[in-house]
Amino acid sequence: MAVTDADQVRNDAVETALGKLDLDTKARLLAGQDMWSLPAVPEIGLKSLVMSDGPIGVRGVRWTADDPSIALPSPTALAAAWDPELARRAGRLLAQEARRKGVHVLLAPTVNLHRSPLGGRHFECYSEDPYLTGAVGSGYVNGVQDGGVGTTVKHFVGNDAETERFTVDSVIAPRPLRELYLAPFEAIVANAHPWGIMTAYNRVNGTTMTEHRYLVNEVLRGEWGFDGCNVSDWMAARSTAGDILGGMDVAMPGPVTVYGAPLAEAVRAGEVPESAVDDAVRNVLRLAARVGILEGAPAAVGEVPAPIDGQALARELAARGFVLVRNEAVADGKPVLPLAAAPGHTVALSGAAARDARVLGGGSATVFPERIVSPLDGLAAALPDGALTYTVGADPSDELTPADKGFQLRAVCRDASGAVLGTGSLPTGQVQWIGDDLPEGVTYGTMASLEVTGTFVPRESGEHAFGTRGLGAFTLAVDGETRWHGVQPMGDEADPFEAFFGAPQVRTRLTLAEGEAVEVSLTYQVPDVTTLPLKAIMFSFLHLGPQRSADELIAEAVEAARTADTAVVVVATTERVESEGFDRKDLTLPGRQNDLVRAVAAVNPNTVVVVNAGSPVELPWRDEVAAVLLTWFPGQEGGAALADVLLGEAEPGGRLPTTWPAEFADAPVTEVTPTDGCLEYTEGLFIGYRAYEKHGIAPAFPFGHGLGYTDWAYESLEATPTQATVRVTNTGTRPGRETVQIYLAPVADGALRPASWLAGFASVTAGPGESVDVEIPLPARAFEIWDQPSRSWQRIGGGYEVRASRSHGDTRLTAALHL
C-alpha cells in the first residue's frame, strides 16, 4: 500500500512519541489497564485507547442496557447476503455506534471457517468458504475503518471449534492452512488493510498462537505486509518473552498481564531485546494515530460517512440475509410465498420462538438493543386486524433461563454493614460484571453482597419456577418471603461452562396469576476476588414459566392452523444448544419443535417454516412443508424484516454461506473434540461443499442455494483467465436480485485439488424482462495452490471448466478455459 503524506506525518509522530518513552512506560502501554482499554500517556499526548465487542453491535465497556446498542443480524446472515458492499454499510453503521460510545477499536470481525457444522460459535463466523469469507470480511473491515474506527480481525488462526479452545492444538497441514484457514485473513489484509488482528487462544501445529513467530512475524507481517496492532484474545497471553518475541503487541485484559512490569524486567534481565518492545509500542502508537488519539498525528479518517439510520439498515440487512430454501406451488399453482394479499387471508403463527425471539448468538457478541421486534410483533403490525392468530405450539427450551420477559430488575450493591454502595440496571437476570464494569461508587473491595431485585408480571397463570446459576451463597425471596437460602458448590460437570458458572438449579416453585405483579429478590454473597488477576462477578437469577403439556400445546397450534389460509411455524435453537464456549453434539432442534412442524403441516398444506438458527440444523420435515425460510439470528429488526419478506414487500435476498446437511450423519467433518489435546484436521482441503462433492453426499441444500420471488435465465458465459462475463435475464413478473456464482473445476487435475471451488460472485438486480451483463473478476489465487517444498504459491495450468451457477449444486452454463 502506497505511503501518503498523511501516513508519513503519522509515522513521524509515532517515532517522536516513541523516542520520549522510557522502558517502564513502554512496557505499561502494551498491557491493558483494565478490561477494555490501554493506559493514556499524557506526556506524549496519547489518550486511552478503548476497545469493545463485538461483531453485530458495539456494546461499549459495560454489560448494561443503560446505553443501548443497535443489534444487527448475525455474521452468518451478513455472509448469506453475498454482498461485500452491504457488509461495508454495516461496518460504517458500527463505526458510527463506536464513535457514539467512545470506542476506538471494534473486536471484530470473526473470520474463522465453518469447518464442521458442530462448531458452537459459527453464528459469529461467516462461511465454510475462504473466498466468500474474505470478501465479506473485507467489506466489513473497510466499512468500520471508513468511519475512523479500528478493527481486530479474529481469531488468528485455527480457532474453528470451541472445545478446549484455550489449549487445543489445531494440527493443520501446510496446504489447508494456507488455502483455507489463512486465506480469509490474507485477503482482508490485502483488500482492507485492517488496523488490528487478534491472535487466538489455541495452538497451531504445536505453538501457541500468541507466540507463533512464523505465522505472525514471517507470514502476517513479513509476507502479507500487515502493519497494524496484534492484540491477544482476552487472557490468551501466557509468556512474557514468548509473546513479545512471537509478535504479540498487546496483552489483554489488565491490569495484571504478562506485559507491563514483567516485560520491563525481562528486558533488564536480557531475556528480551528492547527493540522488540519498541516494535510493539510502535504498532500501538500507529493504531492510536489512525483513530485520532495521538497528539500531532492526523486521524486516518478526517470526515466520517453520513449518518446512518440503524433501525432501517438492521431491517434491510435481515431481509437481505434471509435464505428461502424451499417455496413450493400450492393449490392455485403459485408458490406459497409471498403470502397472498387477498382480503380476509388468515395466518396461524405458532412457536415459542415467534413470541420470544432470539435475535443474536450470545457470548462476547451480546449487545442490548433498545427494542426487539419478534416475528409475532412484526406480523401483528403488518397484517390487518383479525388476520393473525398465535399459539405457543412448542417451546425449544424447558430449562430455566435468565429472568427476562415480564421482569424489571436492578442491582443493589451493599457493604458488610448493609449500607448501599451503589445501584445499577440489569437488562436481564444475568449478572456479568468483569473488571471495572461496576455501578458507580462500588468496588470489589467494599462490596459484600449484591441483590438482584425488582418486579415480575407473569404473562400467564400457573406454576412458575425460580432458580439460580452461579457458585456461592444465595438468598431467594418472592413477595418478601424467603423461598430458598443456601450455597451452590462447584460440581463435577463435564461441560466447561457449567463447571465455571454452575448448572441451572430450580430453587422454588409457586403459583402466580397472569398480570399480577410480585416482588422478587436474589441476594448473592460476594466472595473476595480482590487477589484475582481478573476480577469478575457472574451469576444469574433464573425463571421458567408454567410448563403445559407439549401434546396440548401442539394440539392448540394444529387447531389454529387447520382453519387458517397459511400456517407459519417458527423454530429455533437456544443458548444451551448453540453459543460461544462449547460445540454442538448434534444438529437436532431442541424440544418438540419437529413434532409441531409435522403436526401443523399435516392439516395445512400451506405451511411455512421459519428457522431461527445461527448455523445448520436438521430439518427432517423439509419435504412435508410448502416453504422453508432460514433467518439465522436476524438482529433487533428481524420480526419486521420477516413480515416484509413473507408479505412480499422485500425479497429474501440470501444464499447459503454454508452447506446444509440432510442429517447429522451426512456431515463430512464432525470431529471437533481434541484427542490428548490435539485436534487433527485430517480432512485436509475437504470441508464444506468440497467434502460433499468428494464423498458424493447430497446435502439438504447446497452451498450458495437460495430462492427469490422471480425467475432467472442464464443466457451466456464468456471466460478469460481474469474474468467471467455472464448475461442473465429476469424472466419473472417482479423486480429481483440474483447472485451469480462462478466455480472452477479443473480438467484432468494432477494437483490433488477439490473437484470444484468458488472463484468469484456478484449480485445483480433487474426488472421483469430485463437482461444484465455481470462481469466477475477471477483472482489469480483461484488458479494457485500452496507448494510446501518451495514455500510459495504455484499457478496450475491446464484445462478448467468455468461454471456459472445459482448454487454449487445448480450449474446453468459452462465454458472451457485453458491456462
mmCIF file of C-alpha atoms in Angstrom, residues 408-721:
data_model
loop_
_atom_site.group_PDB
_atom_site.id
_atom_site.type_symbol
_atom_site.label_atom_id
_atom_site.label_comp_id
_atom_site.label_asym_id
_atom_site.label_seq_id
_atom_site.Cartn_x
_atom_site.Cartn_y
_atom_site.Cartn_z
ATOM 1 C CA GLN A 408 -37.974 -5.182 35.728
ATOM 2 C CA LEU A 409 -34.704 -5.631 37.599
ATOM 3 C CA ARG A 410 -31.896 -3.629 39.129
ATOM 4 C CA ALA A 411 -28.761 -4.456 41.066
ATOM 5 C CA VAL A 412 -28.240 -3.132 44.605
ATOM 6 C CA CYS A 413 -24.696 -3.380 45.983
ATOM 7 C CA ARG A 414 -24.110 -3.251 49.749
ATOM 8 C CA ASP A 415 -21.131 -3.288 52.069
ATOM 9 C CA ALA A 416 -20.701 -5.592 55.072
ATOM 10 C CA SER A 417 -22.889 -3.347 57.249
ATOM 11 C CA GLY A 418 -25.750 -3.456 54.760
ATOM 12 C CA ALA A 419 -25.265 0.117 53.585
ATOM 13 C CA VAL A 420 -25.981 0.696 49.896
ATOM 14 C CA LEU A 421 -22.837 1.422 47.897
ATOM 15 C CA GLY A 422 -24.490 1.862 44.530
ATOM 16 C CA THR A 423 -27.144 0.574 42.154
ATOM 17 C CA GLY A 424 -27.273 -0.337 38.501
ATOM 18 C CA SER A 425 -29.812 -1.502 35.941
ATOM 19 C CA LEU A 426 -29.877 -5.060 34.656
ATOM 20 C CA PRO A 427 -31.129 -5.961 31.178
ATOM 21 C CA THR A 428 -31.931 -9.489 32.395
ATOM 22 C CA GLY A 429 -31.353 -11.630 35.446
ATOM 23 C CA GLN A 430 -27.826 -12.345 34.256
ATOM 24 C CA VAL A 431 -25.081 -10.528 36.158
ATOM 25 C CA GLN A 432 -21.816 -10.484 34.236
ATOM 26 C CA TRP A 433 -19.565 -7.816 35.647
ATOM 27 C CA ILE A 434 -15.934 -8.113 34.581
ATOM 28 C CA GLY A 435 -13.101 -5.812 35.530
ATOM 29 C CA ASP A 436 -14.276 -2.272 36.233
ATOM 30 C CA ASP A 437 -17.795 -2.922 34.932
ATOM 31 C CA LEU A 438 -19.379 -1.962 38.263
ATOM 32 C CA PRO A 439 -22.018 0.586 39.254
ATOM 33 C CA GLU A 440 -20.721 3.997 40.242
ATOM 34 C CA GLY A 441 -19.435 4.040 43.821
ATOM 35 C CA VAL A 442 -18.925 0.277 44.002
ATOM 36 C CA THR A 443 -15.607 -1.558 44.327
ATOM 37 C CA TYR A 444 -14.767 -5.223 44.688
ATOM 38 C CA GLY A 445 -13.039 -4.476 47.963
ATOM 39 C CA THR A 446 -16.089 -2.884 49.608
ATOM 40 C CA MET A 447 -18.954 -4.915 48.123
ATOM 41 C CA ALA A 448 -20.167 -7.688 50.419
ATOM 42 C CA SER A 449 -23.495 -8.505 48.788
ATOM 43 C CA LEU A 450 -25.310 -7.927 45.526
ATOM 44 C CA GLU A 451 -29.095 -8.058 45.347
ATOM 45 C CA VAL A 452 -30.962 -8.549 42.084
ATOM 46 C CA THR A 453 -34.340 -7.064 42.880
ATOM 47 C CA GLY A 454 -37.444 -5.768 41.161
ATOM 48 C CA THR A 455 -40.852 -6.864 39.980
ATOM 49 C CA PHE A 456 -42.221 -9.662 37.870
ATOM 50 C CA VAL A 457 -45.519 -9.504 36.000
ATOM 51 C CA PRO A 458 -46.407 -13.030 34.789
ATOM 52 C CA ARG A 459 -47.581 -13.381 31.200
ATOM 53 C CA GLU A 460 -49.579 -16.481 32.080
ATOM 54 C CA SER A 461 -51.110 -18.060 35.149
ATOM 55 C CA GLY A 462 -49.737 -21.259 36.637
ATOM 56 C CA GLU A 463 -46.712 -22.651 38.396
ATOM 57 C CA HIS A 464 -43.574 -20.549 37.916
ATOM 58 C CA ALA A 465 -40.107 -21.801 38.803
ATOM 59 C CA PHE A 466 -37.325 -19.534 40.058
ATOM 60 C CA GLY A 467 -33.703 -20.543 40.382
ATOM 61 C CA THR A 468 -30.027 -19.693 40.328
ATOM 62 C CA ARG A 469 -26.943 -20.293 38.312
ATOM 63 C CA GLY A 470 -23.603 -19.484 39.825
ATOM 64 C CA LEU A 471 -21.233 -20.658 42.511
ATOM 65 C CA GLY A 472 -21.651 -19.319 46.040
ATOM 66 C CA ALA A 473 -24.227 -18.381 48.680
ATOM 67 C CA PHE A 474 -27.681 -17.078 47.702
ATOM 68 C CA THR A 475 -30.960 -15.998 49.263
ATOM 69 C CA LEU A 476 -34.038 -16.011 47.022
ATOM 70 C CA ALA A 477 -37.273 -14.249 48.018
ATOM 71 C CA VAL A 478 -40.637 -13.720 46.308
ATOM 72 C CA ASP A 479 -43.126 -11.178 47.648
ATOM 73 C CA GLY A 480 -40.964 -10.629 50.705
ATOM 74 C CA GLU A 481 -40.859 -14.298 51.694
ATOM 75 C CA THR A 482 -37.549 -16.151 51.675
ATOM 76 C CA ARG A 483 -38.078 -19.160 49.448
ATOM 77 C CA TRP A 484 -34.541 -20.539 49.451
ATOM 78 C CA HIS A 485 -31.233 -19.899 51.196
ATOM 79 C CA GLY A 486 -28.140 -21.945 50.519
ATOM 80 C CA VAL A 487 -24.857 -22.477 48.710
ATOM 81 C CA GLN A 488 -24.292 -23.734 45.185
ATOM 82 C CA PRO A 489 -20.935 -25.569 45.200
ATOM 83 C CA MET A 490 -18.729 -26.430 42.266
ATOM 84 C CA GLY A 491 -19.782 -29.795 40.882
ATOM 85 C CA ASP A 492 -18.241 -32.358 38.582
ATOM 86 C CA GLU A 493 -19.950 -31.150 35.412
ATOM 87 C CA ALA A 494 -18.239 -32.171 32.191
ATOM 88 C CA ASP A 495 -19.472 -29.048 30.406
ATOM 89 C CA PRO A 496 -16.786 -26.364 30.917
ATOM 90 C CA PHE A 497 -19.387 -23.604 31.149
ATOM 91 C CA GLU A 498 -21.278 -25.467 33.844
ATOM 92 C CA ALA A 499 -18.056 -26.212 35.704
ATOM 93 C CA PHE A 500 -17.244 -22.491 35.769
ATOM 94 C CA PHE A 501 -20.695 -20.957 36.156
ATOM 95 C CA GLY A 502 -22.579 -23.799 37.816
ATOM 96 C CA ALA A 503 -25.559 -25.654 36.399
ATOM 97 C CA PRO A 504 -29.026 -24.032 36.441
ATOM 98 C CA GLN A 505 -30.900 -25.058 39.615
ATOM 99 C CA VAL A 506 -34.598 -24.751 40.479
ATOM 100 C CA ARG A 507 -34.868 -23.203 43.957
ATOM 101 C CA THR A 508 -38.596 -22.662 44.369
ATOM 102 C CA ARG A 509 -41.914 -23.072 42.581
ATOM 103 C CA LEU A 510 -45.096 -21.126 43.232
ATOM 104 C CA THR A 511 -48.396 -20.434 41.530
ATOM 105 C CA LEU A 512 -48.824 -16.924 40.156
ATOM 106 C CA ALA A 513 -51.642 -15.181 38.297
ATOM 107 C CA GLU A 514 -51.290 -13.549 34.882
ATOM 108 C CA GLY A 515 -50.835 -9.795 35.106
ATOM 109 C CA GLU A 516 -50.439 -9.658 38.905
ATOM 110 C CA ALA A 517 -47.051 -8.191 39.837
ATOM 111 C CA VAL A 518 -44.878 -9.747 42.538
ATOM 112 C CA GLU A 519 -41.671 -8.512 44.160
ATOM 113 C CA VAL A 520 -38.609 -10.680 43.503
ATOM 114 C CA SER A 521 -35.154 -10.693 45.058
ATOM 115 C CA LEU A 522 -31.985 -12.751 44.771
ATOM 116 C CA THR A 523 -29.130 -11.783 47.072
ATOM 117 C CA TYR A 524 -25.624 -13.047 46.370
ATOM 118 C CA GLN A 525 -22.850 -13.007 48.968
ATOM 119 C CA VAL A 526 -19.889 -11.600 47.042
ATOM 120 C CA PRO A 527 -16.665 -13.548 47.632
ATOM 121 C CA ASP A 528 -13.279 -11.873 47.951
ATOM 122 C CA VAL A 529 -11.994 -11.511 44.407
ATOM 123 C CA THR A 530 -9.504 -8.723 45.096
ATOM 124 C CA THR A 531 -6.483 -11.005 44.710
ATOM 125 C CA LEU A 532 -7.570 -12.469 41.387
ATOM 126 C CA PRO A 533 -5.804 -11.273 38.220
ATOM 127 C CA LEU A 534 -9.170 -10.785 36.519
ATOM 128 C CA LYS A 535 -11.909 -9.653 38.871
ATOM 129 C CA ALA A 536 -15.456 -10.638 37.969
ATOM 130 C CA ILE A 537 -18.890 -11.401 39.379
ATOM 131 C CA MET A 538 -21.007 -13.820 37.354
ATOM 132 C CA PHE A 539 -24.302 -15.405 38.351
ATOM 133 C CA SER A 540 -27.899 -15.482 37.177
ATOM 134 C CA PHE A 541 -31.395 -15.159 38.593
ATOM 135 C CA LEU A 542 -33.384 -17.683 36.571
ATOM 136 C CA HIS A 543 -37.021 -18.248 35.707
ATOM 137 C CA LEU A 544 -39.197 -20.772 33.914
ATOM 138 C CA GLY A 545 -42.856 -20.152 33.143
ATOM 139 C CA PRO A 546 -45.679 -22.662 33.536
ATOM 140 C CA GLN A 547 -44.991 -25.881 31.677
ATOM 141 C CA ARG A 548 -48.081 -27.108 29.925
ATOM 142 C CA SER A 549 -48.321 -30.490 28.248
ATOM 143 C CA ALA A 550 -46.404 -30.489 24.978
ATOM 144 C CA ASP A 551 -49.156 -32.530 23.345
ATOM 145 C CA GLU A 552 -51.738 -29.986 24.465
ATOM 146 C CA LEU A 553 -49.711 -27.076 23.071
ATOM 147 C CA ILE A 554 -49.211 -28.812 19.725
ATOM 148 C CA ALA A 555 -52.912 -29.661 19.556
ATOM 149 C CA GLU A 556 -53.804 -25.976 20.029
ATOM 150 C CA ALA A 557 -51.472 -24.985 17.196
ATOM 151 C CA VAL A 558 -52.948 -27.658 14.937
ATOM 152 C CA GLU A 559 -56.497 -26.437 15.522
ATOM 153 C CA ALA A 560 -55.488 -22.858 14.728
ATOM 154 C CA ALA A 561 -53.633 -23.964 11.597
ATOM 155 C CA ARG A 562 -56.453 -26.181 10.370
ATOM 156 C CA THR A 563 -58.738 -23.252 9.560
ATOM 157 C CA ALA A 564 -56.116 -20.691 8.504
ATOM 158 C CA ASP A 565 -55.177 -19.919 4.919
ATOM 159 C CA THR A 566 -51.469 -20.094 5.795
ATOM 160 C CA ALA A 567 -49.646 -21.582 8.779
ATOM 161 C CA VAL A 568 -46.310 -20.084 9.828
ATOM 162 C CA VAL A 569 -44.228 -22.100 12.318
ATOM 163 C CA VAL A 570 -41.115 -20.557 13.886
ATOM 164 C CA VAL A 571 -38.489 -22.986 15.183
ATOM 165 C CA ALA A 572 -35.171 -22.100 16.803
ATOM 166 C CA THR A 573 -32.084 -23.154 18.695
ATOM 167 C CA THR A 574 -31.332 -21.938 22.229
ATOM 168 C CA GLU A 575 -28.233 -20.708 24.026
ATOM 169 C CA ARG A 576 -27.907 -24.149 25.604
ATOM 170 C CA VAL A 577 -27.617 -25.606 22.089
ATOM 171 C CA GLU A 578 -25.654 -23.007 20.130
ATOM 172 C CA SER A 579 -23.379 -20.470 21.803
ATOM 173 C CA GLU A 580 -19.813 -19.411 22.447
ATOM 174 C CA GLY A 581 -17.811 -21.682 24.738
ATOM 175 C CA PHE A 582 -18.891 -25.140 23.591
ATOM 176 C CA ASP A 583 -19.561 -27.106 20.440
ATOM 177 C CA ARG A 584 -22.779 -28.798 19.469
ATOM 178 C CA LYS A 585 -23.237 -32.525 19.922
ATOM 179 C CA ASP A 586 -25.743 -32.913 17.082
ATOM 180 C CA LEU A 587 -27.878 -30.833 14.723
ATOM 181 C CA THR A 588 -31.272 -31.571 16.262
ATOM 182 C CA LEU A 589 -33.776 -28.819 17.012
ATOM 183 C CA PRO A 590 -34.443 -28.867 20.759
ATOM 184 C CA GLY A 591 -37.769 -29.753 22.357
ATOM 185 C CA ARG A 592 -40.824 -30.900 20.411
ATOM 186 C CA GLN A 593 -40.406 -28.422 17.557
ATOM 187 C CA ASN A 594 -40.105 -31.090 14.855
ATOM 188 C CA ASP A 595 -43.328 -32.673 16.117
ATOM 189 C CA LEU A 596 -45.036 -29.283 15.927
ATOM 190 C CA VAL A 597 -44.000 -28.722 12.310
ATOM 191 C CA ARG A 598 -45.178 -32.153 11.202
ATOM 192 C CA ALA A 599 -48.481 -31.829 13.031
ATOM 193 C CA VAL A 600 -49.227 -28.408 11.535
ATOM 194 C CA ALA A 601 -48.152 -29.451 8.028
ATOM 195 C CA ALA A 602 -50.473 -32.455 8.237
ATOM 196 C CA VAL A 603 -53.536 -30.202 8.467
ATOM 197 C CA ASN A 604 -52.412 -27.210 6.383
ATOM 198 C CA PRO A 605 -50.670 -27.690 3.019
ATOM 199 C CA ASN A 606 -49.674 -24.003 3.047
ATOM 200 C CA THR A 607 -47.237 -24.372 5.936
ATOM 201 C CA VAL A 608 -44.232 -22.043 6.030
ATOM 202 C CA VAL A 609 -41.431 -22.865 8.478
ATOM 203 C CA VAL A 610 -39.125 -20.098 9.680
ATOM 204 C CA VAL A 611 -35.848 -21.472 11.034
ATOM 205 C CA ASN A 612 -34.115 -19.181 13.536
ATOM 206 C CA ALA A 613 -30.647 -20.696 13.991
ATOM 207 C CA GLY A 614 -27.141 -19.379 13.552
ATOM 208 C CA SER A 615 -25.901 -22.450 11.683
ATOM 209 C CA PRO A 616 -27.317 -25.670 10.218
ATOM 210 C CA VAL A 617 -29.914 -27.833 11.954
ATOM 211 C CA GLU A 618 -31.637 -30.967 10.741
ATOM 212 C CA LEU A 619 -34.969 -30.333 9.021
ATOM 213 C CA PRO A 620 -36.445 -33.846 8.772
ATOM 214 C CA TRP A 621 -39.839 -32.472 7.616
ATOM 215 C CA ARG A 622 -38.453 -30.236 4.865
ATOM 216 C CA ASP A 623 -40.264 -32.132 2.097
ATOM 217 C CA GLU A 624 -43.563 -32.057 4.005
ATOM 218 C CA VAL A 625 -43.993 -28.270 4.119
ATOM 219 C CA ALA A 626 -44.610 -25.682 1.428
ATOM 220 C CA ALA A 627 -41.787 -23.299 2.284
ATOM 221 C CA VAL A 628 -38.685 -23.087 4.473
ATOM 222 C CA LEU A 629 -37.093 -19.724 5.265
ATOM 223 C CA LEU A 630 -33.780 -19.507 7.131
ATOM 224 C CA THR A 631 -33.443 -16.293 9.152
ATOM 225 C CA TRP A 632 -30.246 -17.034 11.133
ATOM 226 C CA PHE A 633 -30.155 -14.777 14.220
ATOM 227 C CA PRO A 634 -31.739 -11.793 12.492
ATOM 228 C CA GLY A 635 -30.960 -8.876 14.804
ATOM 229 C CA GLN A 636 -33.284 -6.454 16.528
ATOM 230 C CA GLU A 637 -35.468 -5.776 13.463
ATOM 231 C CA GLY A 638 -35.785 -9.426 12.483
ATOM 232 C CA GLY A 639 -39.547 -9.614 13.021
ATOM 233 C CA ALA A 640 -40.182 -6.544 10.872
ATOM 234 C CA ALA A 641 -37.944 -7.935 8.126
ATOM 235 C CA LEU A 642 -39.762 -11.264 8.363
ATOM 236 C CA ALA A 643 -43.081 -9.556 7.744
ATOM 237 C CA ASP A 644 -41.545 -7.685 4.797
ATOM 238 C CA VAL A 645 -40.355 -10.928 3.215
ATOM 239 C CA LEU A 646 -43.395 -13.101 3.937
ATOM 240 C CA LEU A 647 -45.735 -10.455 2.556
ATOM 241 C CA GLY A 648 -43.573 -9.708 -0.475
ATOM 242 C CA GLU A 649 -42.565 -6.152 0.439
ATOM 243 C CA ALA A 650 -38.973 -7.357 0.253
ATOM 244 C CA GLU A 651 -37.338 -10.305 -1.468
ATOM 245 C CA PRO A 652 -35.444 -12.917 0.565
ATOM 246 C CA GLY A 653 -32.012 -11.936 -0.657
ATOM 247 C CA GLY A 654 -29.824 -14.618 0.879
ATOM 248 C CA ARG A 655 -27.855 -17.548 -0.478
ATOM 249 C CA LEU A 656 -26.415 -20.225 1.779
ATOM 250 C CA PRO A 657 -22.911 -19.358 3.039
ATOM 251 C CA THR A 658 -22.535 -22.907 4.344
ATOM 252 C CA THR A 659 -23.809 -26.277 3.169
ATOM 253 C CA TRP A 660 -26.940 -27.501 4.934
ATOM 254 C CA PRO A 661 -26.728 -31.285 5.546
ATOM 255 C CA ALA A 662 -29.765 -33.538 5.271
ATOM 256 C CA GLU A 663 -28.870 -35.091 8.602
ATOM 257 C CA PHE A 664 -26.000 -35.087 11.043
ATOM 258 C CA ALA A 665 -24.636 -38.407 9.770
ATOM 259 C CA ASP A 666 -24.092 -36.807 6.345
ATOM 260 C CA ALA A 667 -21.816 -34.050 7.589
ATOM 261 C CA PRO A 668 -18.326 -34.889 6.252
ATOM 262 C CA VAL A 669 -16.457 -33.242 9.144
ATOM 263 C CA THR A 670 -17.787 -33.863 12.663
ATOM 264 C CA GLU A 671 -14.622 -34.154 14.741
ATOM 265 C CA VAL A 672 -14.368 -31.105 16.973
ATOM 266 C CA THR A 673 -13.232 -32.820 20.184
ATOM 267 C CA PRO A 674 -9.440 -32.973 20.673
ATOM 268 C CA THR A 675 -7.659 -36.211 21.441
ATOM 269 C CA ASP A 676 -4.900 -35.773 24.010
ATOM 270 C CA GLY A 677 -5.104 -32.032 23.441
ATOM 271 C CA CYS A 678 -4.784 -32.222 19.643
ATOM 272 C CA LEU A 679 -7.450 -31.643 17.025
ATOM 273 C CA GLU A 680 -6.220 -33.163 13.782
ATOM 274 C CA TYR A 681 -7.592 -31.550 10.631
ATOM 275 C CA THR A 682 -7.328 -34.903 8.871
ATOM 276 C CA GLU A 683 -9.817 -33.870 6.169
ATOM 277 C CA GLY A 684 -7.224 -31.532 4.677
ATOM 278 C CA LEU A 685 -8.715 -29.353 1.944
ATOM 279 C CA PHE A 686 -12.085 -31.088 2.053
ATOM 280 C CA ILE A 687 -14.513 -29.138 4.200
ATOM 281 C CA GLY A 688 -17.964 -27.865 3.311
ATOM 282 C CA TYR A 689 -19.114 -28.292 -0.279
ATOM 283 C CA ARG A 690 -15.662 -29.558 -1.293
ATOM 284 C CA ALA A 691 -16.164 -32.538 1.011
ATOM 285 C CA TYR A 692 -19.759 -33.230 -0.031
ATOM 286 C CA GLU A 693 -18.655 -33.327 -3.653
ATOM 287 C CA LYS A 694 -15.646 -35.556 -2.914
ATOM 288 C CA HIS A 695 -17.706 -38.098 -0.995
ATOM 289 C CA GLY A 696 -20.748 -37.953 -3.286
ATOM 290 C CA ILE A 697 -23.059 -36.835 -0.472
ATOM 291 C CA ALA A 698 -26.201 -34.923 -1.441
ATOM 292 C CA PRO A 699 -26.940 -32.188 1.134
ATOM 293 C CA ALA A 700 -30.404 -30.982 2.013
ATOM 294 C CA PHE A 701 -29.490 -27.622 0.475
ATOM 295 C CA PRO A 702 -26.166 -26.904 -1.280
ATOM 296 C CA PHE A 703 -23.748 -24.082 -0.661
ATOM 297 C CA GLY A 704 -24.921 -20.943 -2.466
ATOM 298 C CA HIS A 705 -28.560 -22.085 -2.672
ATOM 299 C CA GLY A 706 -31.399 -19.608 -2.237
ATOM 300 C CA LEU A 707 -34.654 -18.746 -3.958
ATOM 301 C CA GLY A 708 -36.124 -15.350 -4.732
ATOM 302 C CA TYR A 709 -39.544 -14.217 -5.845
ATOM 303 C CA THR A 710 -38.745 -14.107 -9.549
ATOM 304 C CA ASP A 711 -37.110 -16.405 -12.119
ATOM 305 C CA TRP A 712 -33.812 -16.022 -13.968
ATOM 306 C CA ALA A 713 -32.465 -17.295 -17.255
ATOM 307 C CA TYR A 714 -28.690 -17.666 -17.662
ATOM 308 C CA GLU A 715 -28.100 -16.816 -21.314
ATOM 309 C CA SER A 716 -24.376 -16.574 -21.977
ATOM 310 C CA LEU A 717 -20.987 -17.065 -20.359
ATOM 311 C CA GLU A 718 -17.605 -15.874 -21.551
ATOM 312 C CA ALA A 719 -14.442 -16.620 -19.586
ATOM 313 C CA THR A 720 -10.848 -15.421 -19.658
ATOM 314 C CA PRO A 721 -8.091 -16.112 -17.101
#
